Amino acid sequence: DAGVTQSPTHLIKTRGQQVTLRCSPKSGHDTVSWYQQALGQGPQFIFQYYEEEERQRGNFPDRFSGHQFPNYSSELNVNALLLGDSALYLCASSLVSDYGYTFGSGTRLTVV
Amino acid sequence: KNEVEQSPQNLTAQEGEFITINCSYSVGISALHWLQQHPGGGIVSLFMLSSGKKKHGRLIATINIQEKHSSLHITASHPRDSAVYICAVSGGTASKLTFGTGTRLQVTL
C-alpha cells in the first residue's frame, strides 16, 4: 500500500519564476494538506484541500495556490518566487473524519 | 510565544540512556502528535494522543490535558534513534497541525 508520494524530490528555481509541486495521497485518504518547513524550523501550515476545494488556509500570501483533482491528488503552485520561499514543502494526507496523518518525504525547493 | 513549545532543543545521549522530550501547548486541542523526522526530510508519525499514555516498542508517550503537557520517552536509546522529534497539535478531525520547532536528538555509542 503506497504512502504519500511527492514529486519532484528536489528543485532549483530562479527568483520570479513559478513552480508546481505534486502530491499523491495515501490510498483511501481524501484530504491533502501542504506545509512549508524552513531550515531549522517546524513546518508551517499552508492550506488543506478536501472535495477539490480549499478547506483551510494558513497565513500565506496569494502567491501560494493549490488544486485537488478528482483522484484526490493535489498540486501546490507558487508564483513570483522569492529567496525566502526556499524550504522543504511537505504534503500530508488524511481522512476528513480522522485525526491521523501520513506525510510524504517532501520536496526541497531552492530559489536562487 | 509559540503555541507549541518543546524542550530541550538539542539533546545528546549515550547509547542505552533513558531520554525524555517535553512538549507544552497553550491552545485547546483534540489530539497531540509525536513525529520523527530524519535528515532526508520525511516525517513519520509515532503517536497520536488525546489522553493518557501509549507505548510502542521502546517509545512511550504521555499527555496531561489539564496541564497542557506531553512527554515522549525513549528507553534504552540507540544510535538509530538519532533524528528530530516534533510535537504537533490539532484542533479537530483533519484539522491543521500546529508544530513545535522540534528536538534534535543524537545518540552516540
Short mmCIF file of C-alpha atoms in Angstrom, two decimals:
data_model
loop_
_atom_site.label_atom_id
_atom_site.label_comp_id
_atom_site.label_asym_id
_atom_site.label_seq_id
_atom_site.Cartn_x
_atom_site.Cartn_y
_atom_site.Cartn_z
CA ASP A 1 0.00 0.00 0.00
CA ALA A 2 1.72 3.18 -1.20
CA GLY A 3 2.05 6.02 1.24
CA VAL A 4 2.15 9.67 0.26
CA THR A 5 4.20 10.36 -2.86
CA GLN A 6 5.63 13.78 -3.62
CA SER A 7 7.38 14.98 -6.75
CA PRO A 8 9.89 16.21 -7.55
CA THR A 9 12.21 15.49 -4.60
CA HIS A 10 14.47 18.45 -5.30
CA LEU A 11 14.03 21.58 -7.37
CA ILE A 12 16.08 24.68 -8.10
CA LYS A 13 14.32 27.77 -9.41
CA THR A 14 15.23 31.38 -10.08
CA ARG A 15 13.63 34.35 -8.34
CA GLY A 16 10.46 35.44 -10.10
CA GLN A 17 9.75 32.03 -11.62
CA GLN A 18 6.76 29.84 -10.91
CA VAL A 19 6.82 26.31 -9.51
CA THR A 20 4.37 23.40 -9.24
CA LEU A 21 4.77 20.65 -6.67
CA ARG A 22 2.73 17.46 -6.72
CA CYS A 23 1.36 15.09 -4.13
CA SER A 24 -0.43 11.75 -4.34
CA PRO A 25 -2.16 10.88 -1.08
CA LYS A 26 -2.15 7.56 0.70
CA SER A 27 -4.69 5.15 -0.73
CA GLY A 28 -8.06 5.71 0.90
CA HIS A 29 -7.33 9.24 2.10
CA ASP A 30 -9.47 12.13 0.85
CA THR A 31 -7.77 15.21 2.33
CA VAL A 32 -4.41 16.75 1.44
CA SER A 33 -2.56 19.38 3.48
CA TRP A 34 0.55 21.30 2.50
CA TYR A 35 3.23 22.58 4.88
CA GLN A 36 6.34 24.71 4.43
CA GLN A 37 9.36 23.91 6.59
CA ALA A 38 12.20 26.41 6.61
CA LEU A 39 15.62 25.19 7.72
CA GLY A 40 15.71 24.57 11.46
CA GLN A 41 12.02 25.38 11.93
CA GLY A 42 8.86 23.40 12.43
CA PRO A 43 6.50 23.04 9.47
CA GLN A 44 4.00 25.85 8.87
CA PHE A 45 0.51 25.13 7.53
CA ILE A 46 -0.13 26.49 4.02
CA PHE A 47 -3.57 25.08 3.14
CA GLN A 48 -5.72 21.98 3.00
CA TYR A 49 -7.87 20.57 0.23
CA TYR A 50 -10.93 18.37 0.51
CA GLU A 51 -13.51 17.56 -2.20
CA GLU A 52 -11.45 19.63 -4.64
CA GLU A 53 -11.88 22.80 -2.58
CA GLU A 54 -9.62 24.71 -0.22
CA ARG A 55 -10.92 23.82 3.23
CA GLN A 56 -8.49 25.71 5.46
CA ARG A 57 -5.71 28.19 4.79
CA GLY A 58 -2.74 29.36 6.83
CA ASN A 59 -1.07 32.75 6.80
CA PHE A 60 0.49 32.58 3.35
CA PRO A 61 0.16 35.14 0.52
CA ASP A 62 -1.95 34.59 -2.58
CA ARG A 63 1.21 33.66 -4.47
CA PHE A 64 0.62 30.24 -2.94
CA SER A 65 -2.26 28.42 -4.56
CA GLY A 66 -3.34 24.86 -4.93
CA HIS A 67 -5.62 22.38 -6.51
CA GLN A 68 -7.07 18.98 -5.76
CA PHE A 69 -8.08 16.60 -8.50
CA PRO A 70 -10.95 14.07 -8.54
CA ASN A 71 -8.47 11.27 -7.70
CA TYR A 72 -7.55 13.25 -4.51
CA SER A 73 -4.05 14.11 -5.71
CA SER A 74 -3.00 17.71 -5.24
CA GLU A 75 -0.74 20.43 -6.57
CA LEU A 76 0.89 23.37 -4.84
CA ASN A 77 1.73 26.33 -7.04
CA VAL A 78 3.94 29.21 -6.03
CA ASN A 79 4.20 32.28 -8.28
CA ALA A 80 6.81 35.03 -8.34
CA LEU A 81 9.27 33.03 -6.28
CA LEU A 82 11.27 34.80 -3.59
CA LEU A 83 14.52 33.70 -1.98
CA GLY A 84 12.53 33.24 1.24
CA ASP A 85 10.40 30.57 -0.41
CA SER A 86 13.38 28.21 -0.23
CA ALA A 87 12.21 25.41 2.06
CA LEU A 88 11.10 21.82 2.35
CA TYR A 89 7.48 21.50 1.24
CA LEU A 90 5.64 18.65 2.90
CA CYS A 91 2.39 17.06 1.87
CA ALA A 92 0.26 15.18 4.40
CA SER A 93 -2.85 13.17 3.64
CA SER A 94 -5.67 12.16 5.94
CA LEU A 95 -9.32 11.24 6.14
CA VAL A 96 -11.58 14.22 6.81
CA SER A 97 -13.23 12.17 9.57
CA ASP A 98 -9.99 11.12 11.30
CA TYR A 99 -7.16 12.63 13.35
CA GLY A 100 -4.25 10.73 11.83
CA TYR A 101 -1.90 11.96 9.12
CA THR A 102 0.54 10.34 6.71
CA PHE A 103 3.40 12.51 5.47
CA GLY A 104 5.36 12.43 2.26
CA SER A 105 9.13 12.79 2.07
CA GLY A 106 8.87 16.35 0.87
CA THR A 107 10.11 18.48 -1.99
CA ARG A 108 13.16 20.60 -1.28
CA LEU A 109 12.84 23.87 -3.19
CA THR A 110 15.83 26.15 -3.58
CA VAL A 111 15.29 29.62 -5.03
CA VAL A 112 18.44 31.34 -6.33
CA LYS B 1 5.22 32.96 22.35
CA ASN B 2 4.71 29.89 20.17
CA GLU B 3 1.55 27.90 20.68
CA VAL B 4 3.63 24.70 20.92
CA GLU B 5 6.90 24.71 22.83
CA GLN B 6 9.37 21.85 23.01
CA SER B 7 12.34 21.22 25.25
CA PRO B 8 15.16 20.63 25.00
CA GLN B 9 16.00 21.95 21.53
CA ASN B 10 19.05 19.72 21.30
CA LEU B 11 19.86 16.54 23.16
CA THR B 12 22.90 14.28 23.10
CA ALA B 13 22.76 10.93 24.82
CA GLN B 14 24.86 7.81 25.06
CA GLU B 15 23.52 4.50 23.83
CA GLY B 16 21.30 2.89 26.45
CA GLU B 17 20.24 6.08 28.19
CA PHE B 18 16.62 6.94 29.01
CA ILE B 19 15.50 10.03 27.10
CA THR B 20 12.65 12.45 27.74
CA ILE B 21 11.43 15.16 25.39
CA ASN B 22 8.80 17.59 26.60
CA CYS B 23 6.03 19.46 24.81
CA SER B 24 3.80 22.21 26.20
CA TYR B 25 0.94 23.85 24.34
CA SER B 26 -1.21 26.87 25.01
CA VAL B 27 -4.29 26.20 22.85
CA GLY B 28 -7.22 23.84 23.12
CA ILE B 29 -6.60 20.63 21.25
CA SER B 30 -8.35 17.48 20.15
CA ALA B 31 -5.19 15.47 19.58
CA LEU B 32 -1.42 15.71 20.07
CA HIS B 33 1.01 14.07 17.68
CA TRP B 34 4.60 12.97 18.14
CA LEU B 35 6.50 12.79 14.87
CA GLN B 36 10.01 11.77 13.84
CA GLN B 37 11.97 13.47 11.06
CA HIS B 38 15.22 12.08 9.69
CA PRO B 39 17.82 14.18 7.83
CA GLY B 40 16.26 13.28 4.47
CA GLY B 41 13.19 15.27 5.49
CA GLY B 42 10.36 12.75 5.54
CA ILE B 43 8.16 12.74 8.63
CA VAL B 44 6.92 9.58 10.31
CA SER B 45 4.03 9.62 12.75
CA LEU B 46 4.97 7.95 16.05
CA PHE B 47 1.95 8.58 18.25
CA MET B 48 -1.38 10.33 18.30
CA LEU B 49 -2.78 11.03 21.77
CA SER B 50 -5.90 12.59 23.17
CA SER B 51 -5.48 11.30 26.72
CA GLY B 52 -3.38 9.02 28.89
CA LYS B 53 -0.41 7.04 27.66
CA LYS B 54 0.66 4.99 24.65
CA LYS B 55 3.58 2.61 24.19
CA HIS B 56 5.18 1.25 21.05
CA GLY B 57 8.34 -0.77 21.48
CA ARG B 58 10.89 1.42 23.29
CA LEU B 59 8.81 4.57 22.84
CA ILE B 60 6.30 5.85 25.36
CA ALA B 61 4.14 8.96 25.02
CA THR B 62 2.07 10.56 27.75
CA ILE B 63 -0.25 13.53 27.85
CA ASN B 64 -1.74 15.58 30.69
CA ILE B 65 -4.68 17.51 29.25
CA GLN B 66 -5.21 19.63 32.38
CA GLU B 67 -1.57 20.78 32.41
CA LYS B 68 -1.37 21.02 28.59
CA HIS B 69 1.79 18.98 28.58
CA SER B 70 3.06 15.86 26.86
CA SER B 71 6.26 13.85 27.09
CA LEU B 72 7.96 11.41 24.74
CA HIS B 73 10.23 8.87 26.38
CA ILE B 74 12.75 6.61 24.69
CA THR B 75 14.02 3.71 26.74
CA ALA B 76 17.39 2.04 26.03
CA SER B 77 18.28 4.62 23.37
CA HIS B 78 20.17 3.53 20.27
CA PRO B 79 22.10 5.46 17.60
CA ARG B 80 19.34 4.72 15.11
CA ASP B 81 17.03 6.84 17.29
CA SER B 82 19.01 9.91 16.20
CA ALA B 83 16.54 12.23 14.50
CA VAL B 84 14.44 15.32 15.07
CA TYR B 85 11.37 14.67 17.20
CA ILE B 86 8.47 17.05 16.67
CA CYS B 87 5.36 17.65 18.71
CA ALA B 88 2.25 18.88 16.89
CA VAL B 89 -1.32 19.60 17.96
CA SER B 90 -4.62 19.64 16.11
CA GLY B 91 -7.99 21.08 16.98
CA GLY B 92 -10.25 18.55 15.31
CA THR B 93 -10.52 15.78 12.74
CA ALA B 94 -8.34 16.58 9.70
CA SER B 95 -7.66 19.96 11.30
CA LYS B 96 -4.40 21.72 10.54
CA LEU B 97 -1.39 20.73 12.62
CA THR B 98 0.48 23.34 14.63
CA PHE B 99 4.06 22.21 15.14
CA GLY B 100 6.75 22.79 17.69
CA THR B 101 10.24 23.57 16.43
CA GLY B 102 11.49 20.08 17.21
CA THR B 103 14.10 18.43 19.39
CA ARG B 104 17.27 17.27 17.69
CA LEU B 105 18.42 14.03 19.31
CA GLN B 106 21.81 12.47 18.76
CA VAL B 107 22.59 9.12 20.37
CA THR B 108 26.25 8.14 20.42
CA LEU B 109 27.93 4.79 21.00
#
